[in-house]
Amino acid sequence: MATLDRTRIWIGLDDTDTPDSGCTTSTFDDLLKSISHLNDFQIIERRLVRLWPFAERRTRGNGALSCIIECSTDSLPEFEIAISSFFNELEDTLNSEGEIYSLTSPALIYSFEELDEEMYWEAVREKVEISDRINKLSGVNKMTLNSDWGLIGASSAMAWKPNSNSTWELISWRYPQNIGKKRKITSSVIREMESEHPETYVNRDPTKEKGLIAPRTPCPVLYGIRGASPDSVLSAHEWLQSNSEVEKCQRFAIHRTNQLSDDHVNGFFTSTVLTRPIETKGGHSTIQVMLSGESKTLVAFKEGGDVNRLLRRLIPGDRINWIGLESPDGSIHLERLRIESSVPRVIGRPTCCNNKTMRSTGLNQPLKCDFCLKIIDRYWLSEDISLSKLELTNGWVEPSPSQRRHLSRPLSLGEPTLSIL
Ligand SMILES: [Zn+2]
């Protein structure tokens, strides 16, 4: 059987970029190019994996890359030479950029076996200790520069097992002579691309008329198109590249990703609101809720838009469904929110003559109109919680697309599921 002569290899890479230069996605593409001459070389799948948003050591978006390749078994010695020399050249390239090099901690890993999926789950949901991760990687081929921090991302990207929640991102890279210049792609072209290719998503923020596919940093990425299948992102890309107003890319690649998977959170919780909202500096709001017998602080940032607006309308006794991520300080940063049931909002006493409010005649005594002297049983007027001016999806609210995490599942892709504790 021919397959006996082929070997499958998992490769992971992370932390080769700095805020101002490079992008691990293009470095990884260079790496794959440097081994593409191997006999029977084949890329099985490229993967772009987002990890725990609160990780201390991380680049913007906290993404890492991996790839499954195959090549003929007799070219394995050549593979190992090529990958080492690629890493040495990477060091030279980063060194030539001077001081900024010290901000990176590149890590390259390869393995002839699949890594334990648990490495992915801990890195997408919580803080990973580097010493712990190094222990788990004993016996795995790894190279690092500056520090070992990049090993967490690289190994977690290799350990990720795609599932039915996977999405795809086609990343295109710019010609070197264009890097640093303004990208040629308008928001109206992106809007048209989106309507022509409904299986792509999170391409723009309709609330701000702002395209989201092109980064705003001087990195080599021209744009990234997200979608439900490899075909959907490829046809959207071809459509864009055929438009004379759009900058031509030098190269592109399709990645399977955990973006929009909600893997960083564990379904939604139901809680009773304990306090009125407190508005903090900068327009953020917090409330206390009860969760598993404990009082927890829920935070809705100003940027959370409708999540913030709905949180501010809550009062003690309301029952809410929420999805959020526990931050290192113990507070929970909300990502989605829904009212399950609300207590009536007291708006005042009933009115009588001239629309004047009826007054209480004493503790537990009836109400009286000061004009016609009518007496009635005491009661309050109340109304339901107002949901006006909120963009609701089956009762849920979420931040606008530009304010959502890469990992967060948009409500348009389906209703959140209940947490399994
Ligand atoms: Zn009256």
Coordinates of C-alpha atoms and ligand atoms in Angstrom, one line a residue:
M1 CA 0.0 0.0 0.0
A2 CA 1.3 3.4 -1.0
T3 CA 0.2 4.9 2.3
L4 CA 2.8 2.9 4.2
D5 CA 5.4 5.0 2.4
R6 CA 3.9 8.3 3.6
T7 CA 4.2 9.9 6.9
R8 CA 1.8 12.4 8.5
I9 CA 3.3 15.3 10.5
W10 CA 1.7 17.8 12.7
I11 CA 3.5 21.2 12.8
G12 CA 2.8 24.2 15.1
L13 CA 4.1 27.7 15.1
D14 CA 3.4 30.8 17.3
D15 CA 4.7 34.1 18.4
T16 CA 6.9 35.2 15.5
D17 CA 5.3 38.6 15.1
T18 CA 5.4 41.9 16.9
P19 CA 2.7 44.5 17.2
D20 CA 4.3 46.5 14.3
S21 CA 5.7 43.9 12.0
G22 CA 5.2 40.5 10.6
C23 CA 2.4 38.1 11.1
T24 CA 2.7 34.5 12.2
T25 CA 0.3 33.5 9.4
S26 CA 2.7 34.6 6.6
T27 CA 5.7 33.2 8.4
F28 CA 3.9 29.9 8.6
D29 CA 3.1 30.1 4.9
D30 CA 6.9 30.6 4.3
L31 CA 7.6 27.6 6.5
L32 CA 5.3 25.4 4.4
K33 CA 6.9 26.7 1.2
S34 CA 10.3 25.8 2.6
I35 CA 9.3 22.1 2.8
S36 CA 7.1 21.9 -0.2
H37 CA 9.9 20.3 -2.3
L38 CA 9.8 17.1 -0.2
N39 CA 8.7 14.0 -2.1
D40 CA 5.0 13.5 -2.2
F41 CA 4.5 16.6 -0.1
Q42 CA 0.9 17.4 0.6
I43 CA -0.9 19.9 2.9
I44 CA -3.8 18.1 4.5
E45 CA -5.2 21.0 6.5
R46 CA -4.0 24.4 7.8
R47 CA -5.4 25.6 11.1
L48 CA -5.7 29.0 12.8
V49 CA -6.6 28.6 16.4
R50 CA -7.6 31.4 18.9
L51 CA -6.8 30.8 22.5
W52 CA -7.8 32.2 26.0
P53 CA -8.3 35.9 25.6
F54 CA -6.8 36.8 29.0
A55 CA -3.5 35.1 28.5
E56 CA -0.7 37.4 29.7
R57 CA 1.8 36.6 27.0
R58 CA -0.1 37.0 23.8
T59 CA -0.2 38.9 20.6
R60 CA -3.4 40.7 19.5
G61 CA -6.2 38.1 19.0
N62 CA -4.1 35.4 20.6
G63 CA -4.0 33.2 17.6
A64 CA -1.6 30.3 16.8
L65 CA -1.1 28.2 13.7
S66 CA -0.7 24.6 12.9
C67 CA -0.8 22.3 9.9
I68 CA -1.1 18.6 9.1
I69 CA 1.1 17.6 6.2
E70 CA 2.1 14.4 4.6
C71 CA 5.3 13.5 2.7
S72 CA 7.0 10.4 1.6
T73 CA 8.7 8.6 4.5
D74 CA 12.1 8.5 2.8
S75 CA 12.2 12.3 2.8
L76 CA 11.9 12.6 6.6
P77 CA 15.6 13.3 7.1
E78 CA 15.3 16.1 4.5
F79 CA 12.2 17.4 6.3
E80 CA 14.1 17.7 9.6
I81 CA 17.0 19.5 7.9
A82 CA 14.7 21.9 6.1
I83 CA 12.6 22.8 9.2
S84 CA 15.7 23.4 11.3
S85 CA 17.3 25.6 8.7
F86 CA 14.0 27.5 8.3
F87 CA 14.0 28.2 12.1
N88 CA 17.6 29.4 11.9
E89 CA 16.8 31.7 9.1
L90 CA 13.8 33.0 11.1
E91 CA 16.2 33.9 13.9
D92 CA 18.4 35.8 11.5
T93 CA 15.4 37.7 10.0
L94 CA 14.1 38.6 13.4
N95 CA 17.5 39.6 14.6
S96 CA 17.9 42.0 11.6
E97 CA 14.8 43.9 12.9
G98 CA 16.8 44.9 16.0
E99 CA 15.4 45.5 19.4
I100 CA 11.8 44.6 18.5
Y101 CA 13.0 41.0 18.1
S102 CA 13.2 40.6 21.9
L103 CA 9.4 41.1 22.0
T104 CA 8.8 37.8 20.2
S105 CA 9.1 34.3 21.5
P106 CA 8.9 32.1 18.5
A107 CA 8.2 28.4 18.9
L108 CA 8.1 25.7 16.3
I109 CA 7.0 22.2 17.1
Y110 CA 6.6 19.1 15.0
S111 CA 5.2 15.7 15.9
F112 CA 4.6 12.4 14.1
E113 CA 1.6 11.8 16.4
E114 CA -1.4 13.9 17.2
L115 CA -1.0 15.8 20.5
D116 CA -3.5 15.3 23.4
E117 CA -6.6 17.4 22.7
E118 CA -6.6 18.4 26.4
M119 CA -3.8 20.8 25.7
Y120 CA -6.1 22.7 23.5
W121 CA -9.0 22.8 25.9
E122 CA -6.9 24.1 28.8
A123 CA -5.3 26.8 26.6
V124 CA -8.6 28.1 25.3
R125 CA -10.4 28.3 28.7
E126 CA -7.8 29.1 31.3
K127 CA -4.2 30.1 32.1
V128 CA -1.6 27.6 31.2
E129 CA 1.6 27.3 33.2
I130 CA 4.6 27.2 30.9
S131 CA 6.5 24.6 33.0
D132 CA 3.4 22.4 32.9
R133 CA 3.2 22.6 29.2
I134 CA 6.9 21.9 28.7
N135 CA 6.4 18.7 30.8
K136 CA 3.6 17.6 28.5
L137 CA 5.7 18.2 25.5
S138 CA 8.7 16.1 26.6
G139 CA 9.7 13.8 23.7
V140 CA 8.1 16.2 21.1
N141 CA 10.4 18.0 18.7
K142 CA 10.5 21.7 19.5
M143 CA 12.5 24.8 18.8
T144 CA 12.3 28.1 20.6
L145 CA 13.9 31.6 20.5
N146 CA 14.1 34.2 23.4
S147 CA 11.8 32.2 25.7
D148 CA 9.5 29.2 25.7
W149 CA 6.2 31.1 25.8
G150 CA 5.4 30.4 22.2
L151 CA 5.2 26.7 22.9
I152 CA 1.8 27.1 24.5
G153 CA 0.2 28.5 21.4
A154 CA 2.0 26.3 19.0
S155 CA 1.2 23.0 20.8
S156 CA -2.4 24.1 21.5
A157 CA -3.0 24.8 17.8
M158 CA -1.7 21.3 17.0
A159 CA -3.9 19.7 19.7
W160 CA -7.1 21.3 18.5
K161 CA -9.6 18.8 17.0
P162 CA -12.0 20.5 14.6
N163 CA -15.7 19.7 15.0
S164 CA -19.0 20.8 13.5
N165 CA -18.6 24.3 14.9
S166 CA -15.4 24.9 12.9
T167 CA -15.3 27.8 10.5
W168 CA -12.9 28.7 7.8
E169 CA -10.7 31.8 7.2
L170 CA -9.0 32.5 3.9
I171 CA -6.0 34.8 4.6
S172 CA -4.5 36.7 1.7
W173 CA -1.0 38.3 1.9
R174 CA 0.2 41.5 0.2
Y175 CA 3.0 42.0 -2.2
P176 CA 6.1 43.1 -0.2
Q177 CA 6.2 46.4 -2.0
N178 CA 2.7 47.2 -0.7
I179 CA 3.3 46.4 3.0
G180 CA 3.0 49.5 5.1
K181 CA 0.8 51.3 2.5
K182 CA -2.9 51.8 2.8
R183 CA -4.9 48.7 1.8
K184 CA -7.1 49.1 -1.3
I185 CA -10.4 47.6 -0.3
T186 CA -13.5 49.7 0.4
S187 CA -16.4 49.0 2.8
S188 CA -18.9 49.1 -0.1
V189 CA -17.0 46.4 -2.0
I190 CA -17.1 44.3 1.2
R191 CA -20.8 44.9 1.6
E192 CA -21.3 43.7 -2.0
M193 CA -19.1 40.6 -1.4
E194 CA -21.1 39.8 1.7
S195 CA -24.5 39.9 -0.2
E196 CA -23.1 37.9 -3.1
H197 CA -21.6 35.3 -0.7
P198 CA -24.0 34.7 2.2
E199 CA -22.0 31.8 3.6
T200 CA -19.3 34.2 4.6
Y201 CA -19.6 36.2 7.8
V202 CA -18.3 38.8 10.2
N203 CA -17.0 40.7 7.2
R204 CA -18.1 44.0 8.4
D205 CA -19.8 45.9 11.2
P206 CA -23.2 47.1 9.9
T207 CA -23.6 49.4 13.0
K208 CA -20.5 51.3 12.0
E209 CA -20.4 50.7 8.2
K210 CA -17.0 49.4 8.8
G211 CA -15.2 46.6 7.0
L212 CA -13.7 44.0 9.3
I213 CA -11.7 41.8 6.9
A214 CA -8.6 44.0 6.5
P215 CA -6.4 44.7 9.5
R216 CA -5.4 48.2 10.4
T217 CA -1.8 47.3 11.3
P218 CA 1.2 47.4 9.0
C219 CA 1.3 43.6 8.9
P220 CA 1.5 41.6 5.6
V221 CA -2.1 40.4 5.7
L222 CA -4.3 42.0 3.0
Y223 CA -7.5 40.5 4.3
G224 CA -9.1 37.5 6.0
I225 CA -12.5 36.2 4.8
R226 CA -14.5 34.1 7.3
G227 CA -17.1 31.6 6.2
A228 CA -18.9 28.4 6.8
S229 CA -16.9 26.3 4.3
P230 CA -13.6 26.3 2.3
D231 CA -15.7 26.9 -0.9
S232 CA -17.5 29.9 0.5
V233 CA -14.3 31.7 1.4
L234 CA -12.6 30.8 -1.8
S235 CA -15.4 32.0 -4.0
A236 CA -15.6 35.3 -2.0
H237 CA -11.9 35.7 -2.4
E238 CA -12.0 35.1 -6.2
W239 CA -14.8 37.5 -6.5
L240 CA -12.8 40.2 -4.6
Q241 CA -9.7 39.6 -6.6
S242 CA -11.6 40.0 -9.9
N243 CA -12.7 43.5 -8.8
S244 CA -10.4 46.2 -10.2
E245 CA -10.9 48.4 -7.1
V246 CA -9.4 45.7 -4.8
E247 CA -5.7 45.4 -4.2
K248 CA -4.2 42.2 -5.7
C249 CA -2.8 39.7 -3.2
Q250 CA 0.5 37.9 -3.7
R251 CA -0.7 34.6 -2.2
F252 CA -3.4 33.2 0.0
A253 CA -4.3 30.1 2.0
I254 CA -7.5 28.6 3.6
H255 CA -7.3 27.8 7.3
R256 CA -9.8 25.8 9.4
T257 CA -10.4 27.7 12.6
N258 CA -12.0 27.6 16.0
Q259 CA -13.2 31.2 15.5
L260 CA -16.9 31.7 16.3
S261 CA -16.9 28.3 18.1
D262 CA -17.6 29.6 21.7
D263 CA -15.0 27.1 22.9
H264 CA -13.7 29.6 25.4
V265 CA -17.0 29.6 27.3
N266 CA -19.1 26.8 28.5
G267 CA -22.7 27.5 27.4
F268 CA -25.0 30.0 29.2
F269 CA -25.9 30.3 32.8
T270 CA -29.1 31.3 34.6
S271 CA -28.9 33.7 37.5
T272 CA -31.0 35.9 39.7
V273 CA -29.9 39.6 39.8
L274 CA -29.0 40.7 43.4
T275 CA -28.2 44.4 43.0
R276 CA -29.0 47.4 40.8
P277 CA -26.4 48.1 38.1
I278 CA -23.5 50.3 39.0
E279 CA -22.0 52.5 36.3
T280 CA -18.3 52.7 36.5
K281 CA -15.8 55.1 34.9
G282 CA -15.9 55.0 31.1
G283 CA -19.5 53.8 30.8
H284 CA -19.0 50.2 31.9
S285 CA -21.6 48.7 34.1
T286 CA -21.6 45.9 36.7
I287 CA -24.2 44.0 38.7
Q288 CA -24.1 41.2 41.2
V289 CA -25.8 37.9 40.5
M290 CA -26.2 34.6 42.3
L291 CA -24.4 31.7 40.6
S292 CA -24.2 28.2 42.3
G293 CA -24.7 29.8 45.7
E294 CA -22.1 32.4 45.2
S295 CA -22.3 36.1 44.5
K296 CA -20.6 37.0 41.2
T297 CA -19.9 40.3 39.5
L298 CA -21.0 40.6 35.9
V299 CA -19.3 43.3 33.8
A300 CA -20.7 44.8 30.6
F301 CA -18.3 47.1 28.9
K302 CA -19.4 50.3 27.1
E303 CA -18.2 48.7 23.9
G304 CA -20.6 45.8 24.6
G305 CA -23.4 48.0 23.2
D306 CA -26.7 46.3 23.7
V307 CA -25.3 44.0 26.4
N308 CA -24.4 47.1 28.4
R309 CA -27.8 48.8 27.6
L310 CA -29.7 45.7 28.8
L311 CA -27.6 45.2 31.9
R312 CA -28.4 48.8 33.0
R313 CA -32.1 48.1 32.9
L314 CA -31.9 45.1 35.3
I315 CA -33.2 45.3 38.9
P316 CA -32.9 42.8 41.8
G317 CA -35.1 39.8 41.3
D318 CA -34.8 39.6 37.5
R319 CA -33.8 36.3 36.2
I320 CA -31.2 36.4 33.4
N321 CA -29.4 34.0 31.0
W322 CA -25.8 35.0 30.3
I323 CA -22.6 34.0 28.6
G324 CA -19.4 35.4 29.8
L325 CA -15.7 34.7 30.5
E326 CA -14.3 34.9 34.0
S327 CA -11.3 37.3 34.0
P328 CA -8.3 36.8 36.2
D329 CA -9.8 39.3 38.8
G330 CA -12.8 36.9 39.2
S331 CA -15.4 39.2 37.5
I332 CA -17.2 37.8 34.5
H333 CA -17.0 39.8 31.3
L334 CA -20.3 39.4 29.5
E335 CA -20.6 38.3 25.9
R336 CA -24.3 37.7 25.6
L337 CA -27.4 38.4 27.8
R338 CA -31.1 37.6 27.9
I339 CA -34.0 38.3 30.2
E340 CA -35.5 35.0 31.3
S341 CA -38.1 36.7 33.6
S342 CA -38.3 40.1 35.0
V343 CA -40.0 41.6 38.1
P344 CA -42.5 44.4 37.6
R345 CA -41.0 47.9 37.5
V346 CA -42.8 50.3 39.9
I347 CA -43.6 53.5 38.1
G348 CA -45.7 55.2 40.8
R349 CA -49.2 55.6 42.4
P350 CA -52.3 55.9 40.2
T351 CA -53.4 59.3 39.2
C352 CA -56.8 61.1 39.4
C353 CA -58.0 64.7 38.8
N354 CA -55.7 66.8 36.5
N355 CA -53.5 63.7 36.2
K356 CA -52.3 64.3 39.8
T357 CA -50.9 61.4 41.7
M358 CA -53.1 60.0 44.5
R359 CA -51.5 60.1 47.9
S360 CA -51.2 57.6 50.7
T361 CA -53.2 58.6 53.8
G362 CA -50.8 56.8 56.1
L363 CA -49.0 53.6 56.7
N364 CA -51.0 50.8 55.1
Q365 CA -53.9 53.2 54.6
P366 CA -55.9 53.8 51.3
L367 CA -54.9 56.3 48.6
K368 CA -56.8 59.6 48.3
C369 CA -57.2 62.2 45.6
D370 CA -56.5 65.7 47.0
F371 CA -59.0 67.3 44.6
C372 CA -62.2 65.1 44.5
L373 CA -61.3 63.4 47.8
K374 CA -61.9 59.9 46.3
I375 CA -60.5 57.1 48.3
I376 CA -59.2 53.8 46.8
D377 CA -57.3 50.8 47.9
R378 CA -53.5 51.4 47.9
Y379 CA -51.5 49.9 45.0
W380 CA -48.5 50.7 42.7
L381 CA -48.6 51.1 39.0
S382 CA -46.0 48.9 37.3
E383 CA -44.7 48.0 33.9
D384 CA -42.6 45.3 32.3
I385 CA -38.9 45.8 31.7
S386 CA -38.3 47.9 28.6
L387 CA -36.6 46.1 25.7
S388 CA -36.9 49.1 23.4
K389 CA -34.0 50.1 21.1
L390 CA -32.3 46.7 21.6
E391 CA -31.4 44.4 18.7
L392 CA -32.8 41.1 20.0
T393 CA -32.3 37.6 18.6
N394 CA -34.7 35.2 20.4
G395 CA -34.4 37.6 23.3
W396 CA -30.6 37.6 23.3
V397 CA -28.3 40.7 22.8
E398 CA -24.7 40.7 21.8
P399 CA -22.0 43.3 21.1
S400 CA -21.6 44.6 17.5
P401 CA -19.4 42.5 15.3
S402 CA -16.3 44.7 15.7
Q403 CA -16.5 44.3 19.5
R404 CA -16.9 40.6 19.6
R405 CA -14.1 38.2 20.4
H406 CA -12.7 36.0 17.5
L407 CA -14.0 33.0 19.5
S408 CA -17.5 34.3 20.2
R409 CA -20.3 32.7 18.3
P410 CA -22.6 35.3 16.7
L411 CA -26.3 34.9 17.6
S412 CA -27.1 34.7 13.8
L413 CA -25.4 31.3 13.8
G414 CA -27.8 29.8 16.4
E415 CA -29.1 30.0 19.9
P416 CA -26.6 29.6 22.7
T417 CA -26.8 26.3 24.6
L418 CA -27.3 25.8 28.3
S419 CA -24.1 25.2 30.3
I420 CA -23.2 21.7 31.3
L421 CA -21.4 22.0 34.7
Ligands
ZN1 ZN -59.9 63.0 41.9

